Amino acid sequence: MKPTLKQWLQVAKNFIIELPLEILAFFVVPIVLLFLKESDDHLPGCFRWFEDADDYYDGQSAAINGDGGWRRDHFPPPKNRTYFARLCWLLRNRIGYFSVKYLGVKVLDVQPASVVTQGDVLITQNKGRKSGFCKVECRLKDGRERFCYYREIRYTGFLSGFYCRIYVGWKLMDIAGANSENWHEFIEDGDKKVLKTVWAFHPLKRVKQ
């Protein structure tokens, strides 16, 4: 089931709010990073909107220095604290702090019984091997409604090695398949506490077999 008009309007609202900040990040972040020390874990207070959410991995803040996967696969410590590594991280994860603080969905605010999942809950692991979708809807304790729509469309013909990926709404795929009985599995240590907004459209991603 595709998003409703109301849900598309929610996506449009987030897009209008976040796009100017995301564009601004490409100008602000490269300059601000010039003034940081290697030991710093955050951008200066007035620029924190442009860093990533403040999660910790192995006792280190990921705000400007990358999460565990980033450090493992791209910039092992101490290289993750260099100017170039921080720049790559912050431009890849633009305005994560802003998204979490002002627009994100706190998992503990979700009413477990309100979570409705349609489609393939494992579609994010598909990597384009076949077409499929998943839609997750929920209601927060204050009555607001949130949703996500994730879809992969496998091309045919000469583009058969590629697929289109669509992900809009909030990153509720992290709670896909949740309900009142299994809710404890989604709020364990290590699970995300806040789910960011998302409006991603990748028309030509390579299929991973």
PDB file of C-alpha atoms in Angstrom:
ATOM      1  CA  MET A   1       0.000   0.000   0.000  1.00  0.00           C
ATOM      2  CA  LYS A   2       1.412   3.374  -1.027  1.00  0.00           C
ATOM      3  CA  PRO A   3       1.520   6.458   1.215  1.00  0.00           C
ATOM      4  CA  THR A   4      -1.682   8.481   1.525  1.00  0.00           C
ATOM      5  CA  LEU A   5      -1.931  12.151   0.567  1.00  0.00           C
ATOM      6  CA  LYS A   6      -1.618  13.110   4.246  1.00  0.00           C
ATOM      7  CA  GLN A   7       1.565  11.072   4.530  1.00  0.00           C
ATOM      8  CA  TRP A   8       3.063  12.589   1.387  1.00  0.00           C
ATOM      9  CA  LEU A   9       2.355  16.011   2.881  1.00  0.00           C
ATOM     10  CA  GLN A  10       4.286  14.962   5.998  1.00  0.00           C
ATOM     11  CA  VAL A  11       7.241  14.059   3.778  1.00  0.00           C
ATOM     12  CA  ALA A  12       6.943  17.375   1.947  1.00  0.00           C
ATOM     13  CA  LYS A  13       6.962  19.282   5.240  1.00  0.00           C
ATOM     14  CA  ASN A  14      10.126  17.511   6.425  1.00  0.00           C
ATOM     15  CA  PHE A  15      11.743  18.099   3.025  1.00  0.00           C
ATOM     16  CA  ILE A  16      10.995  21.827   3.100  1.00  0.00           C
ATOM     17  CA  ILE A  17      12.409  22.151   6.630  1.00  0.00           C
ATOM     18  CA  GLU A  18      15.520  20.035   6.152  1.00  0.00           C
ATOM     19  CA  LEU A  19      16.653  20.717   2.581  1.00  0.00           C
ATOM     20  CA  PRO A  20      17.931  24.285   3.221  1.00  0.00           C
ATOM     21  CA  LEU A  21      19.917  23.030   6.229  1.00  0.00           C
ATOM     22  CA  GLU A  22      21.338  20.121   4.250  1.00  0.00           C
ATOM     23  CA  ILE A  23      22.502  22.488   1.510  1.00  0.00           C
ATOM     24  CA  LEU A  24      23.950  24.862   4.089  1.00  0.00           C
ATOM     25  CA  ALA A  25      25.922  21.969   5.606  1.00  0.00           C
ATOM     26  CA  PHE A  26      28.149  21.811   2.506  1.00  0.00           C
ATOM     27  CA  PHE A  27      29.284  25.375   3.198  1.00  0.00           C
ATOM     28  CA  VAL A  28      29.319  25.451   7.014  1.00  0.00           C
ATOM     29  CA  VAL A  29      30.868  22.097   7.933  1.00  0.00           C
ATOM     30  CA  PRO A  30      34.145  22.399   5.936  1.00  0.00           C
ATOM     31  CA  ILE A  31      34.859  25.766   7.585  1.00  0.00           C
ATOM     32  CA  VAL A  32      33.882  24.885  11.164  1.00  0.00           C
ATOM     33  CA  LEU A  33      35.988  21.717  11.124  1.00  0.00           C
ATOM     34  CA  LEU A  34      39.092  23.806  10.508  1.00  0.00           C
ATOM     35  CA  PHE A  35      38.860  25.153  14.052  1.00  0.00           C
ATOM     36  CA  LEU A  36      38.461  21.832  15.893  1.00  0.00           C
ATOM     37  CA  LYS A  37      41.092  19.941  17.834  1.00  0.00           C
ATOM     38  CA  GLU A  38      41.702  16.222  17.391  1.00  0.00           C
ATOM     39  CA  SER A  39      40.335  15.595  20.888  1.00  0.00           C
ATOM     40  CA  ASP A  40      36.989  17.306  20.174  1.00  0.00           C
ATOM     41  CA  ASP A  41      33.823  15.224  20.034  1.00  0.00           C
ATOM     42  CA  HIS A  42      31.364  17.900  18.901  1.00  0.00           C
ATOM     43  CA  LEU A  43      30.985  20.956  16.735  1.00  0.00           C
ATOM     44  CA  PRO A  44      30.707  24.249  18.658  1.00  0.00           C
ATOM     45  CA  GLY A  45      27.291  24.725  20.291  1.00  0.00           C
ATOM     46  CA  CYS A  46      25.738  26.962  17.655  1.00  0.00           C
ATOM     47  CA  PHE A  47      26.692  24.522  14.890  1.00  0.00           C
ATOM     48  CA  ARG A  48      25.554  21.263  16.509  1.00  0.00           C
ATOM     49  CA  TRP A  49      22.602  21.008  14.108  1.00  0.00           C
ATOM     50  CA  PHE A  50      25.156  20.005  11.466  1.00  0.00           C
ATOM     51  CA  GLU A  51      26.679  17.055  13.318  1.00  0.00           C
ATOM     52  CA  ASP A  52      25.279  13.542  13.581  1.00  0.00           C
ATOM     53  CA  ALA A  53      23.181  12.239  16.464  1.00  0.00           C
ATOM     54  CA  ASP A  54      25.258  11.775  19.598  1.00  0.00           C
ATOM     55  CA  ASP A  55      25.498   7.985  19.867  1.00  0.00           C
ATOM     56  CA  TYR A  56      28.495   6.319  21.483  1.00  0.00           C
ATOM     57  CA  TYR A  57      30.575   3.396  20.212  1.00  0.00           C
ATOM     58  CA  ASP A  58      33.369   1.862  22.272  1.00  0.00           C
ATOM     59  CA  GLY A  59      33.155   4.845  24.580  1.00  0.00           C
ATOM     60  CA  GLN A  60      33.616   7.365  21.782  1.00  0.00           C
ATOM     61  CA  SER A  61      31.069   9.876  20.519  1.00  0.00           C
ATOM     62  CA  ALA A  62      29.921   9.380  16.928  1.00  0.00           C
ATOM     63  CA  ALA A  63      28.725  12.965  16.530  1.00  0.00           C
ATOM     64  CA  ILE A  64      31.678  14.058  14.378  1.00  0.00           C
ATOM     65  CA  ASN A  65      33.990  11.049  14.597  1.00  0.00           C
ATOM     66  CA  GLY A  66      31.902   8.294  13.001  1.00  0.00           C
ATOM     67  CA  ASP A  67      30.090   5.239  14.345  1.00  0.00           C
ATOM     68  CA  GLY A  68      31.503   1.757  14.823  1.00  0.00           C
ATOM     69  CA  GLY A  69      30.992   0.656  11.218  1.00  0.00           C
ATOM     70  CA  TRP A  70      32.523   3.845   9.857  1.00  0.00           C
ATOM     71  CA  ARG A  71      35.606   3.418  11.998  1.00  0.00           C
ATOM     72  CA  ARG A  72      35.921  -0.243  11.135  1.00  0.00           C
ATOM     73  CA  ASP A  73      35.396   0.015   7.370  1.00  0.00           C
ATOM     74  CA  HIS A  74      36.690   3.474   6.459  1.00  0.00           C
ATOM     75  CA  PHE A  75      38.743   5.362   9.057  1.00  0.00           C
ATOM     76  CA  PRO A  76      40.147   3.271  11.929  1.00  0.00           C
ATOM     77  CA  PRO A  77      41.143   5.333  14.989  1.00  0.00           C
ATOM     78  CA  PRO A  78      42.895   7.718  15.208  1.00  0.00           C
ATOM     79  CA  LYS A  79      42.351   8.510  11.506  1.00  0.00           C
ATOM     80  CA  ASN A  80      38.631   8.943  12.188  1.00  0.00           C
ATOM     81  CA  ARG A  81      39.506  12.201  13.970  1.00  0.00           C
ATOM     82  CA  THR A  82      41.292  13.783  11.018  1.00  0.00           C
ATOM     83  CA  TYR A  83      39.788  16.690   9.120  1.00  0.00           C
ATOM     84  CA  PHE A  84      39.078  14.616   6.001  1.00  0.00           C
ATOM     85  CA  ALA A  85      37.445  11.743   7.888  1.00  0.00           C
ATOM     86  CA  ARG A  86      35.207  14.101   9.840  1.00  0.00           C
ATOM     87  CA  LEU A  87      34.268  15.994   6.688  1.00  0.00           C
ATOM     88  CA  CYS A  88      33.275  12.780   4.900  1.00  0.00           C
ATOM     89  CA  TRP A  89      31.240  11.625   7.909  1.00  0.00           C
ATOM     90  CA  LEU A  90      29.345  14.878   8.414  1.00  0.00           C
ATOM     91  CA  LEU A  91      28.540  15.376   4.732  1.00  0.00           C
ATOM     92  CA  ARG A  92      27.326  11.787   4.557  1.00  0.00           C
ATOM     93  CA  ASN A  93      25.185  12.144   7.708  1.00  0.00           C
ATOM     94  CA  ARG A  94      24.023  15.725   7.334  1.00  0.00           C
ATOM     95  CA  ILE A  95      22.051  17.479  10.130  1.00  0.00           C
ATOM     96  CA  GLY A  96      21.519  14.231  12.020  1.00  0.00           C
ATOM     97  CA  TYR A  97      21.412  16.076  15.349  1.00  0.00           C
ATOM     98  CA  PHE A  98      18.721  18.458  14.085  1.00  0.00           C
ATOM     99  CA  SER A  99      16.639  15.610  12.672  1.00  0.00           C
ATOM    100  CA  VAL A 100      16.772  13.628  15.912  1.00  0.00           C
ATOM    101  CA  LYS A 101      16.197  16.550  18.280  1.00  0.00           C
ATOM    102  CA  TYR A 102      13.393  18.326  16.432  1.00  0.00           C
ATOM    103  CA  LEU A 103      11.779  15.914  13.976  1.00  0.00           C
ATOM    104  CA  GLY A 104      12.746  12.399  15.052  1.00  0.00           C
ATOM    105  CA  VAL A 105      10.502   9.721  16.531  1.00  0.00           C
ATOM    106  CA  LYS A 106      11.471   8.608  20.037  1.00  0.00           C
ATOM    107  CA  VAL A 107      10.959   4.841  20.152  1.00  0.00           C
ATOM    108  CA  LEU A 108       9.662   5.027  23.719  1.00  0.00           C
ATOM    109  CA  ASP A 109       6.952   7.455  22.533  1.00  0.00           C
ATOM    110  CA  VAL A 110       5.525   4.876  20.112  1.00  0.00           C
ATOM    111  CA  GLN A 111       2.381   3.034  21.168  1.00  0.00           C
ATOM    112  CA  PRO A 112       3.371  -0.614  20.509  1.00  0.00           C
ATOM    113  CA  ALA A 113      -0.198  -1.724  19.769  1.00  0.00           C
ATOM    114  CA  SER A 114      -0.492   0.931  17.047  1.00  0.00           C
ATOM    115  CA  VAL A 115       2.348  -0.395  14.890  1.00  0.00           C
ATOM    116  CA  VAL A 116       1.028  -1.748  11.575  1.00  0.00           C
ATOM    117  CA  THR A 117       3.420  -3.390   9.131  1.00  0.00           C
ATOM    118  CA  GLN A 118       2.548  -4.268   5.534  1.00  0.00           C
ATOM    119  CA  GLY A 119       4.827  -5.997   3.056  1.00  0.00           C
ATOM    120  CA  ASP A 120       8.247  -7.574   3.539  1.00  0.00           C
ATOM    121  CA  VAL A 121       9.833  -6.691   6.901  1.00  0.00           C
ATOM    122  CA  LEU A 122      13.213  -7.908   5.573  1.00  0.00           C
ATOM    123  CA  ILE A 123      13.150  -5.844   2.377  1.00  0.00           C
ATOM    124  CA  THR A 124      16.111  -3.702   3.487  1.00  0.00           C
ATOM    125  CA  GLN A 125      18.266  -6.837   3.301  1.00  0.00           C
ATOM    126  CA  ASN A 126      17.121  -7.511  -0.251  1.00  0.00           C
ATOM    127  CA  LYS A 127      19.628  -5.159  -1.942  1.00  0.00           C
ATOM    128  CA  GLY A 128      17.678  -5.123  -5.182  1.00  0.00           C
ATOM    129  CA  ARG A 129      17.536  -8.863  -5.840  1.00  0.00           C
ATOM    130  CA  LYS A 130      13.767  -8.602  -6.376  1.00  0.00           C
ATOM    131  CA  SER A 131      11.098  -5.931  -6.277  1.00  0.00           C
ATOM    132  CA  GLY A 132       9.276  -5.449  -2.988  1.00  0.00           C
ATOM    133  CA  PHE A 133       8.065  -2.982  -0.396  1.00  0.00           C
ATOM    134  CA  CYS A 134       7.335  -2.445   3.274  1.00  0.00           C
ATOM    135  CA  LYS A 135       5.142   0.179   4.894  1.00  0.00           C
ATOM    136  CA  VAL A 136       5.153   0.802   8.640  1.00  0.00           C
ATOM    137  CA  GLU A 137       2.643   3.049  10.412  1.00  0.00           C
ATOM    138  CA  CYS A 138       2.413   3.942  14.093  1.00  0.00           C
ATOM    139  CA  ARG A 139       0.877   6.393  16.522  1.00  0.00           C
ATOM    140  CA  LEU A 140       2.759   8.270  19.231  1.00  0.00           C
ATOM    141  CA  LYS A 141       1.578   8.727  22.794  1.00  0.00           C
ATOM    142  CA  ASP A 142       0.587  12.324  22.016  1.00  0.00           C
ATOM    143  CA  GLY A 143      -1.680  11.136  19.196  1.00  0.00           C
ATOM    144  CA  ARG A 144       0.521  12.095  16.250  1.00  0.00           C
ATOM    145  CA  GLU A 145       0.870   9.545  13.438  1.00  0.00           C
ATOM    146  CA  ARG A 146       4.113   8.570  11.768  1.00  0.00           C
ATOM    147  CA  PHE A 147       4.939   6.236   8.873  1.00  0.00           C
ATOM    148  CA  CYS A 148       7.627   4.966   6.553  1.00  0.00           C
ATOM    149  CA  TYR A 149       7.452   3.588   3.042  1.00  0.00           C
ATOM    150  CA  TYR A 150      10.377   1.559   1.737  1.00  0.00           C
ATOM    151  CA  ARG A 151      10.356   0.193  -1.811  1.00  0.00           C
ATOM    152  CA  GLU A 152      12.844  -1.486  -4.139  1.00  0.00           C
ATOM    153  CA  ILE A 153      12.089  -1.798  -7.851  1.00  0.00           C
ATOM    154  CA  ARG A 154      14.306  -4.211  -9.803  1.00  0.00           C
ATOM    155  CA  TYR A 155      14.829  -3.133 -13.385  1.00  0.00           C
ATOM    156  CA  THR A 156      14.654  -5.530 -16.333  1.00  0.00           C
ATOM    157  CA  GLY A 157      16.423  -5.618 -19.676  1.00  0.00           C
ATOM    158  CA  PHE A 158      19.790  -3.908 -20.048  1.00  0.00           C
ATOM    159  CA  LEU A 159      19.356  -2.332 -16.604  1.00  0.00           C
ATOM    160  CA  SER A 160      18.694  -5.675 -14.892  1.00  0.00           C
ATOM    161  CA  GLY A 161      21.802  -5.234 -12.742  1.00  0.00           C
ATOM    162  CA  PHE A 162      20.326  -2.140 -11.123  1.00  0.00           C
ATOM    163  CA  TYR A 163      17.330  -1.170  -9.015  1.00  0.00           C
ATOM    164  CA  CYS A 164      15.503   1.882  -7.713  1.00  0.00           C
ATOM    165  CA  ARG A 165      15.331   2.472  -3.939  1.00  0.00           C
ATOM    166  CA  ILE A 166      12.724   4.689  -2.283  1.00  0.00           C
ATOM    167  CA  TYR A 167      12.599   5.409   1.453  1.00  0.00           C
ATOM    168  CA  VAL A 168      10.384   8.196   2.786  1.00  0.00           C
ATOM    169  CA  GLY A 169       8.796   9.249   6.075  1.00  0.00           C
ATOM    170  CA  TRP A 170      10.684   8.262   9.222  1.00  0.00           C
ATOM    171  CA  LYS A 171      13.163   5.398   9.594  1.00  0.00           C
ATOM    172  CA  LEU A 172      10.540   3.098  11.065  1.00  0.00           C
ATOM    173  CA  MET A 173      11.989   0.050   9.324  1.00  0.00           C
ATOM    174  CA  ASP A 174      13.849  -0.378  12.624  1.00  0.00           C
ATOM    175  CA  ILE A 175      10.511  -1.296  14.251  1.00  0.00           C
ATOM    176  CA  ALA A 176       8.981  -3.168  11.284  1.00  0.00           C
ATOM    177  CA  GLY A 177       7.063  -6.180  12.569  1.00  0.00           C
ATOM    178  CA  ALA A 178       6.802  -4.834  16.119  1.00  0.00           C
ATOM    179  CA  ASN A 179       3.704  -5.371  18.258  1.00  0.00           C
ATOM    180  CA  SER A 180       2.699  -5.355  21.920  1.00  0.00           C
ATOM    181  CA  GLU A 181       4.025  -8.887  22.507  1.00  0.00           C
ATOM    182  CA  ASN A 182       7.508  -8.480  21.039  1.00  0.00           C
ATOM    183  CA  TRP A 183       8.025  -4.768  21.775  1.00  0.00           C
ATOM    184  CA  HIS A 184      10.749  -5.516  24.331  1.00  0.00           C
ATOM    185  CA  GLU A 185      12.928  -6.802  21.487  1.00  0.00           C
ATOM    186  CA  PHE A 186      12.969  -3.334  19.887  1.00  0.00           C
ATOM    187  CA  ILE A 187      14.006  -1.369  22.982  1.00  0.00           C
ATOM    188  CA  GLU A 188      17.014  -3.385  24.057  1.00  0.00           C
ATOM    189  CA  ASP A 189      20.460  -1.891  24.622  1.00  0.00           C
ATOM    190  CA  GLY A 190      22.040  -1.175  21.253  1.00  0.00           C
ATOM    191  CA  ASP A 191      18.743  -0.467  19.505  1.00  0.00           C
ATOM    192  CA  LYS A 192      18.180   3.050  18.214  1.00  0.00           C
ATOM    193  CA  LYS A 193      16.417   5.326  20.678  1.00  0.00           C
ATOM    194  CA  VAL A 194      15.311   7.919  18.121  1.00  0.00           C
ATOM    195  CA  LEU A 195      14.370   7.291  14.478  1.00  0.00           C
ATOM    196  CA  LYS A 196      15.272  10.037  12.017  1.00  0.00           C
ATOM    197  CA  THR A 197      13.290  11.471   9.159  1.00  0.00           C
ATOM    198  CA  VAL A 198      14.091  10.170   5.678  1.00  0.00           C
ATOM    199  CA  TRP A 199      13.311  11.254   2.116  1.00  0.00           C
ATOM    200  CA  ALA A 200      15.667   9.252  -0.057  1.00  0.00           C
ATOM    201  CA  PHE A 201      15.305   8.374  -3.740  1.00  0.00           C
ATOM    202  CA  HIS A 202      18.092   6.428  -5.462  1.00  0.00           C
ATOM    203  CA  PRO A 203      17.081   5.677  -9.059  1.00  0.00           C
ATOM    204  CA  LEU A 204      20.121   3.610 -10.038  1.00  0.00           C
ATOM    205  CA  LYS A 205      21.660   1.386  -7.369  1.00  0.00           C
ATOM    206  CA  ARG A 206      23.618  -1.716  -8.251  1.00  0.00           C
ATOM    207  CA  VAL A 207      22.050  -5.046  -7.274  1.00  0.00           C
ATOM    208  CA  LYS A 208      24.040  -6.981  -4.668  1.00  0.00           C
ATOM    209  CA  GLN A 209      23.766 -10.733  -5.119  1.00  0.00           C
TER     210      GLN A 209
END
